[in-house]
Amino acid sequence: MVTPVIRTVDLRSDTVTKPTESMRSAMANAEVDDDVLGNDPTAVILEREVAEIAGKEAAMFVPSGTMGNLISVLVHCDERGSEVILGDDSHIHIYENGGVSSLGGVHPRTVKNEEDGTMEISSIEAAVRSPKGDLHYPVTKLICLENTQANCGGRCLPIEYIDKVGELAKKHGLKLHIDGARLFNASVALGVPVRRIVQAADSVSICLSKGIGAPVGSVIVGSKSFITKARWLRKTLGGGMRQIGVLCAAALVALRENVAKLEDDHKKAKILAEGLNRIERLKVDVAAVETNIIYVDLPKDPKFGAEDACKSLEVLSVLVIPQTTFRIRIVLHHQISDSDLDYVLSCFEKLFSSVPEEKA
């Protein structure tokens, strides 16, 4: 008897999606030219569309969100030894190889991320260091926010909060950058246009290869002068690419077809979170699941932690990743079906009913 093949359910990230047929067709038929020379027509269309969506003057395609954030920080912190204020649990601070320091000579000054992804306004202000202050300290030039805040569970930063941070930045002569890796998720969850969310920001990095499923790339937006400087830095960092229309064509499909699918991703995430929370030995803060990210807390059993659970689930063709010793991260995306959810729940139930409970 032939054992049926079970489709792998990949919930490691929303970056794992495969290009759709319409994306592949668009890539194959893309009109292209040399983008380093500024002539790739498909790149120009994508950049104009994203700039319009974000309500900014100009935009530039980059290979990754990490490069987009790095370029943005370096444009604003244009003197080595400048300081950026950012969350202690932010992607720029934790997951981007310390690039702002190693490549830009920018000093990161962290402020605690609260459970909802925000940083206390008073704490941000207390962290600001003025050029008129003590000469022992670096000078603050930039504040960075992340929306949605991934390590806080994909939480959406409220518009009122972003506006207040923007006002604080202006008060102290600082710039505001938003890492919008999952900005479209925030827009859909809040029911607010992207341009309104980032109205207070001087620059934004918008990832196209996460929630909306493009195979490659991010776009950074800002003023025309910001983007002019950003193009020089992109070339310096090796991010100047030639016929990038083949990538931008897929990104345009993602932008036009997949933003509308995010609401369904969020609904599925809530359903999965509720189901996992009903499993006796697991805990999920269902109320904190606002978008497409779920954190599952496991029993604190030293013999069976998150890495063990992930390995056991992989045997069952369910891919997730450990976030901490006893926490698993799950990320929904548009290529996860209702039947996939049922299967994932059955695998978690099977796994945690078979693992003996640790006795005190």
Coordinates of C-alpha atoms in Angstrom, one line a residue:
M1 CA 0.0 0.0 0.0
V2 CA 1.3 3.4 -1.0
T3 CA 1.4 5.9 1.9
P4 CA -0.3 9.2 0.8
V5 CA 2.0 12.2 0.6
I6 CA 1.1 14.9 3.1
R7 CA 1.7 18.4 1.9
T8 CA 4.1 20.3 4.1
V9 CA 2.5 23.1 6.0
D10 CA 5.1 25.8 6.3
L11 CA 4.3 28.3 9.0
R12 CA 7.9 29.5 9.7
S13 CA 7.3 32.9 8.2
D14 CA 5.2 34.7 5.5
T15 CA 8.5 34.9 3.6
V16 CA 8.1 31.3 2.5
T17 CA 5.4 31.8 -0.1
K18 CA 6.0 30.6 -3.6
P19 CA 5.4 33.0 -6.6
T20 CA 1.9 32.6 -8.0
E21 CA 1.3 31.7 -11.7
S22 CA 0.3 35.3 -12.3
M23 CA 3.6 36.5 -10.8
R24 CA 5.6 34.0 -12.9
S25 CA 3.8 35.2 -16.0
A26 CA 4.5 38.8 -15.2
M27 CA 8.1 38.1 -14.6
A28 CA 8.5 36.3 -17.9
N29 CA 6.9 39.1 -19.8
A30 CA 8.3 42.1 -17.9
E31 CA 9.6 45.1 -19.8
V32 CA 13.1 45.8 -18.5
D33 CA 16.1 48.0 -18.8
D34 CA 19.1 49.0 -16.8
D35 CA 17.9 50.2 -13.4
V36 CA 21.3 51.4 -12.2
L37 CA 21.1 53.9 -15.1
G38 CA 17.5 54.7 -13.9
N39 CA 15.8 53.3 -17.0
D40 CA 13.9 50.1 -15.9
P41 CA 10.3 50.9 -16.7
T42 CA 8.7 48.2 -14.5
A43 CA 10.8 49.4 -11.5
V44 CA 9.6 53.0 -12.2
I45 CA 6.0 51.9 -12.2
L46 CA 6.4 49.9 -8.9
E47 CA 8.2 52.8 -7.2
R48 CA 5.5 55.3 -8.3
E49 CA 2.7 53.1 -7.1
V50 CA 4.3 52.4 -3.7
A51 CA 5.1 56.1 -3.2
E52 CA 1.5 57.0 -4.0
I53 CA 0.2 54.3 -1.5
A54 CA 2.5 55.7 1.2
G55 CA 1.8 59.3 0.4
K56 CA 5.4 60.2 -0.1
E57 CA 7.3 62.0 -2.9
A58 CA 9.5 59.2 -4.1
A59 CA 10.5 55.6 -3.7
M60 CA 13.3 53.1 -4.5
F61 CA 13.3 49.3 -4.8
V62 CA 15.9 47.4 -2.7
P63 CA 16.7 43.7 -2.5
S64 CA 15.7 43.3 1.1
G65 CA 14.1 45.0 4.1
T66 CA 17.4 44.8 5.9
M67 CA 19.0 46.9 3.2
G68 CA 16.0 49.3 3.1
N69 CA 16.3 49.9 6.9
L70 CA 20.1 50.2 6.8
I71 CA 20.0 52.8 3.9
S72 CA 17.3 54.8 5.7
V73 CA 19.2 54.9 8.9
L74 CA 22.4 55.9 7.2
V75 CA 20.7 58.7 5.2
H76 CA 19.3 60.2 8.4
C77 CA 22.4 59.6 10.5
D78 CA 24.8 61.0 8.1
E79 CA 27.6 61.6 10.6
R80 CA 29.5 58.6 12.1
G81 CA 28.8 58.4 15.8
S82 CA 25.2 59.6 15.4
E83 CA 22.6 57.9 17.5
V84 CA 19.3 56.2 16.7
I85 CA 16.6 55.4 19.2
L86 CA 14.8 52.2 18.6
G87 CA 13.0 49.3 20.4
D88 CA 15.0 46.8 22.4
D89 CA 12.9 44.1 20.7
S90 CA 13.0 45.6 17.2
H91 CA 14.0 43.8 14.0
I92 CA 16.6 46.5 13.2
H93 CA 18.3 46.0 16.6
I94 CA 18.1 42.2 16.9
Y95 CA 18.0 40.6 13.4
E96 CA 19.9 42.9 11.0
N97 CA 23.5 41.9 11.9
G98 CA 24.2 45.2 13.7
G99 CA 24.6 46.8 10.3
V100 CA 23.8 50.3 11.5
S101 CA 26.8 50.1 13.8
S102 CA 29.2 48.0 11.7
L103 CA 28.6 49.6 8.4
G104 CA 27.3 53.0 9.4
G105 CA 29.0 53.9 12.6
V106 CA 25.6 54.6 14.1
H107 CA 25.1 54.1 17.8
P108 CA 21.8 52.3 18.8
R109 CA 20.1 53.5 21.9
T110 CA 17.4 51.1 22.9
V111 CA 14.1 51.8 24.7
K112 CA 11.9 48.9 26.1
N113 CA 9.2 47.6 23.8
E114 CA 6.0 47.2 25.7
E115 CA 3.8 44.2 25.1
D116 CA 1.8 46.1 22.5
G117 CA 4.9 46.9 20.5
T118 CA 5.1 50.6 21.5
M119 CA 7.8 52.4 23.4
E120 CA 6.7 54.8 26.2
I121 CA 6.7 58.3 24.8
S122 CA 8.4 59.6 28.0
S123 CA 11.1 56.9 27.7
I124 CA 11.8 57.9 24.1
E125 CA 12.1 61.6 25.1
A126 CA 14.3 60.7 28.0
A127 CA 16.7 58.8 25.6
V128 CA 17.2 61.8 23.3
R129 CA 20.7 63.3 23.5
S130 CA 21.1 66.8 22.2
P131 CA 24.2 68.3 20.4
K132 CA 24.0 71.0 23.1
G133 CA 24.3 68.3 25.8
D134 CA 27.2 66.5 27.5
L135 CA 30.0 65.9 25.0
H136 CA 30.5 62.4 26.4
Y137 CA 27.4 61.3 24.6
P138 CA 26.6 60.6 20.9
V139 CA 24.0 62.9 19.3
T140 CA 20.5 61.5 18.6
K141 CA 19.4 62.0 15.0
L142 CA 16.7 59.4 14.4
I143 CA 13.8 57.5 16.0
C144 CA 12.8 54.1 14.5
L145 CA 9.4 52.4 15.0
E146 CA 8.3 49.0 13.6
N147 CA 4.8 48.4 12.4
T148 CA 3.6 45.7 12.8
Q149 CA 5.9 44.8 15.7
A150 CA 6.9 41.2 15.0
N151 CA 8.5 40.2 18.3
C152 CA 5.5 41.5 20.1
G153 CA 3.2 39.2 18.2
G154 CA 2.5 41.3 15.1
R155 CA 0.9 44.1 17.1
C156 CA -0.3 47.2 15.2
L157 CA 1.0 50.6 16.4
P158 CA -2.0 52.9 16.7
I159 CA -2.0 56.0 14.5
E160 CA -2.3 58.3 17.5
Y161 CA 0.8 56.8 18.9
I162 CA 2.8 57.2 15.7
D163 CA 1.6 60.8 15.4
K164 CA 2.8 61.5 19.0
V165 CA 6.2 60.0 18.2
G166 CA 6.4 62.2 15.1
E167 CA 5.6 65.3 17.1
L168 CA 8.3 64.3 19.6
A169 CA 10.8 63.9 16.8
K170 CA 10.0 67.3 15.3
K171 CA 10.2 68.9 18.8
H172 CA 13.8 67.7 19.1
G173 CA 14.8 68.2 15.4
L174 CA 14.9 64.4 14.8
K175 CA 13.8 62.2 11.9
L176 CA 11.3 59.4 12.1
H177 CA 11.8 56.1 10.2
I178 CA 9.2 53.3 10.2
D179 CA 10.2 49.7 9.5
G180 CA 7.1 48.7 7.7
A181 CA 8.0 45.0 7.1
R182 CA 4.3 44.1 7.6
L183 CA 2.8 47.6 7.1
F184 CA 0.0 46.2 4.8
N185 CA -1.0 43.9 7.6
A186 CA -1.3 46.8 10.0
S187 CA -3.3 48.8 7.4
V188 CA -5.8 46.0 6.9
A189 CA -6.1 45.2 10.6
L190 CA -6.6 48.9 11.6
G191 CA -8.8 49.6 8.6
V192 CA -6.7 52.6 7.8
P193 CA -4.8 53.5 4.6
V194 CA -1.1 53.1 4.6
R195 CA -0.5 56.8 3.8
R196 CA -2.3 57.8 7.0
I197 CA -0.4 55.3 9.2
V198 CA 3.0 56.7 8.0
Q199 CA 2.0 60.3 7.6
A200 CA 4.3 61.4 10.5
A201 CA 7.3 59.4 9.1
D202 CA 10.2 60.9 7.2
S203 CA 11.0 57.5 5.6
V204 CA 9.4 54.0 5.5
S205 CA 10.8 50.6 4.5
I206 CA 7.9 48.5 3.0
C207 CA 8.5 44.8 2.5
L208 CA 6.9 43.2 -0.5
S209 CA 8.1 39.6 0.2
K210 CA 6.3 39.1 3.5
G211 CA 2.5 39.4 3.9
I212 CA 1.7 40.1 0.2
G213 CA 4.0 37.4 -1.0
A214 CA 6.3 38.8 -3.7
P215 CA 9.4 36.6 -4.1
V216 CA 12.0 39.4 -3.5
G217 CA 12.3 42.9 -2.4
S218 CA 11.3 46.0 -0.4
V219 CA 10.6 49.6 -1.3
I220 CA 11.8 52.6 0.7
V221 CA 9.8 55.8 0.5
G222 CA 10.4 59.4 1.5
S223 CA 11.1 62.8 0.1
K224 CA 12.8 63.3 -3.3
S225 CA 16.0 64.4 -1.6
F226 CA 15.9 61.4 0.8
I227 CA 15.6 59.0 -2.2
T228 CA 18.4 60.7 -4.1
K229 CA 20.8 60.1 -1.2
A230 CA 19.4 56.6 -0.8
R231 CA 20.3 55.7 -4.4
W232 CA 23.9 56.6 -3.7
L233 CA 23.9 54.4 -0.6
R234 CA 22.2 51.5 -2.4
K235 CA 25.0 51.5 -5.0
T236 CA 27.6 51.6 -2.3
L237 CA 26.1 48.6 -0.5
G238 CA 26.0 46.6 -3.7
G239 CA 22.2 46.8 -4.1
G240 CA 22.2 48.5 -7.5
M241 CA 20.8 45.9 -9.9
R242 CA 20.3 46.0 -13.6
Q243 CA 17.2 44.5 -15.2
I244 CA 15.2 44.4 -11.9
G245 CA 11.9 44.6 -13.8
V246 CA 11.6 40.9 -13.6
L247 CA 11.4 41.2 -9.8
C248 CA 9.4 44.4 -9.7
A249 CA 6.8 42.8 -12.1
A250 CA 6.1 40.1 -9.5
A251 CA 6.0 42.7 -6.7
L252 CA 3.4 44.7 -8.7
V253 CA 1.2 41.5 -8.9
A254 CA 1.6 41.1 -5.2
L255 CA 0.7 44.7 -4.5
R256 CA -2.4 44.6 -6.7
E257 CA -3.7 41.1 -5.9
N258 CA -2.6 40.0 -2.5
V259 CA -3.2 43.0 -0.1
A260 CA -6.9 42.0 -0.1
K261 CA -6.0 38.5 1.1
L262 CA -4.4 39.7 4.3
E263 CA -7.8 40.0 6.1
D264 CA -8.3 36.2 5.5
D265 CA -4.7 35.5 6.9
H266 CA -5.6 37.4 10.0
K267 CA -8.9 35.5 10.4
K268 CA -7.1 32.2 10.0
A269 CA -4.5 33.3 12.6
K270 CA -7.2 34.0 15.1
I271 CA -8.9 30.7 14.5
L272 CA -5.6 28.8 14.8
A273 CA -4.7 30.8 18.0
E274 CA -8.1 29.9 19.6
G275 CA -7.7 26.3 18.7
L276 CA -4.2 26.0 20.0
N277 CA -5.2 27.8 23.2
R278 CA -7.9 25.1 23.8
I279 CA -5.2 22.4 23.9
E280 CA -4.7 21.8 27.6
R281 CA -0.9 22.2 27.9
L282 CA -0.5 25.1 25.5
K283 CA -1.1 28.8 26.1
V284 CA -1.8 31.5 23.5
D285 CA -2.7 35.1 24.2
V286 CA -5.5 35.1 21.7
A287 CA -6.4 38.8 22.3
A288 CA -2.8 39.8 21.3
V289 CA -3.2 38.1 17.8
E290 CA -4.1 41.2 15.8
T291 CA -2.6 40.2 12.4
N292 CA -0.8 37.0 11.1
I293 CA 1.7 36.1 13.9
I294 CA 1.0 33.7 16.8
Y295 CA 3.2 32.9 19.8
V296 CA 2.5 29.6 21.5
D297 CA 3.8 29.1 25.0
L298 CA 4.8 25.5 25.9
P299 CA 5.0 23.9 29.3
K300 CA 8.4 24.7 30.9
D301 CA 9.6 21.1 30.7
P302 CA 13.4 21.0 30.5
K303 CA 13.2 17.7 28.6
F304 CA 10.9 19.0 25.9
G305 CA 11.3 22.6 24.8
A306 CA 10.5 24.6 21.7
E307 CA 13.3 23.1 19.6
D308 CA 12.2 19.6 20.5
A309 CA 8.6 20.5 19.6
C310 CA 9.6 22.0 16.3
K311 CA 11.6 18.9 15.4
S312 CA 8.7 16.7 16.3
L313 CA 6.3 18.8 14.2
E314 CA 8.6 18.7 11.3
V315 CA 8.3 14.9 11.2
L316 CA 4.6 15.5 10.8
S317 CA 5.3 17.9 7.9
V318 CA 4.5 21.0 9.9
L319 CA 7.2 23.7 9.9
V320 CA 7.4 26.3 12.7
I321 CA 10.3 27.9 14.5
P322 CA 11.3 28.3 18.1
Q323 CA 11.2 31.9 19.4
T324 CA 12.5 31.2 22.9
T325 CA 13.2 28.1 25.0
F326 CA 9.6 27.5 25.6
R327 CA 7.8 29.5 22.9
I328 CA 7.0 28.7 19.3
R329 CA 6.3 31.3 16.5
I330 CA 3.7 30.7 13.9
V331 CA 3.1 33.0 10.9
L332 CA 0.1 32.7 8.6
H333 CA 0.2 33.6 4.9
H334 CA -2.0 33.4 1.8
Q335 CA -0.9 29.9 0.8
I336 CA -2.3 28.3 4.0
S337 CA -5.7 26.7 3.6
D338 CA -8.5 25.9 6.0
S339 CA -7.6 22.2 5.8
D340 CA -4.0 23.1 6.7
L341 CA -5.3 24.7 9.9
D342 CA -7.2 21.6 10.8
Y343 CA -4.1 19.5 10.2
V344 CA -1.8 21.7 12.2
L345 CA -4.2 21.7 15.2
S346 CA -4.4 17.9 15.0
C347 CA -0.6 17.6 15.0
F348 CA -0.3 19.9 18.1
E349 CA -3.0 17.9 19.8
K350 CA -1.3 14.6 19.0
L351 CA 2.1 15.9 20.1
F352 CA 1.1 17.4 23.4
S353 CA -1.2 14.6 24.4
S354 CA 1.7 12.1 23.9
V355 CA 4.4 14.1 25.8
P356 CA 4.2 13.1 29.5
E357 CA 3.6 16.0 31.8
E358 CA 6.6 17.0 33.9
K359 CA 6.0 16.3 37.6
A360 CA 6.9 18.8 40.2

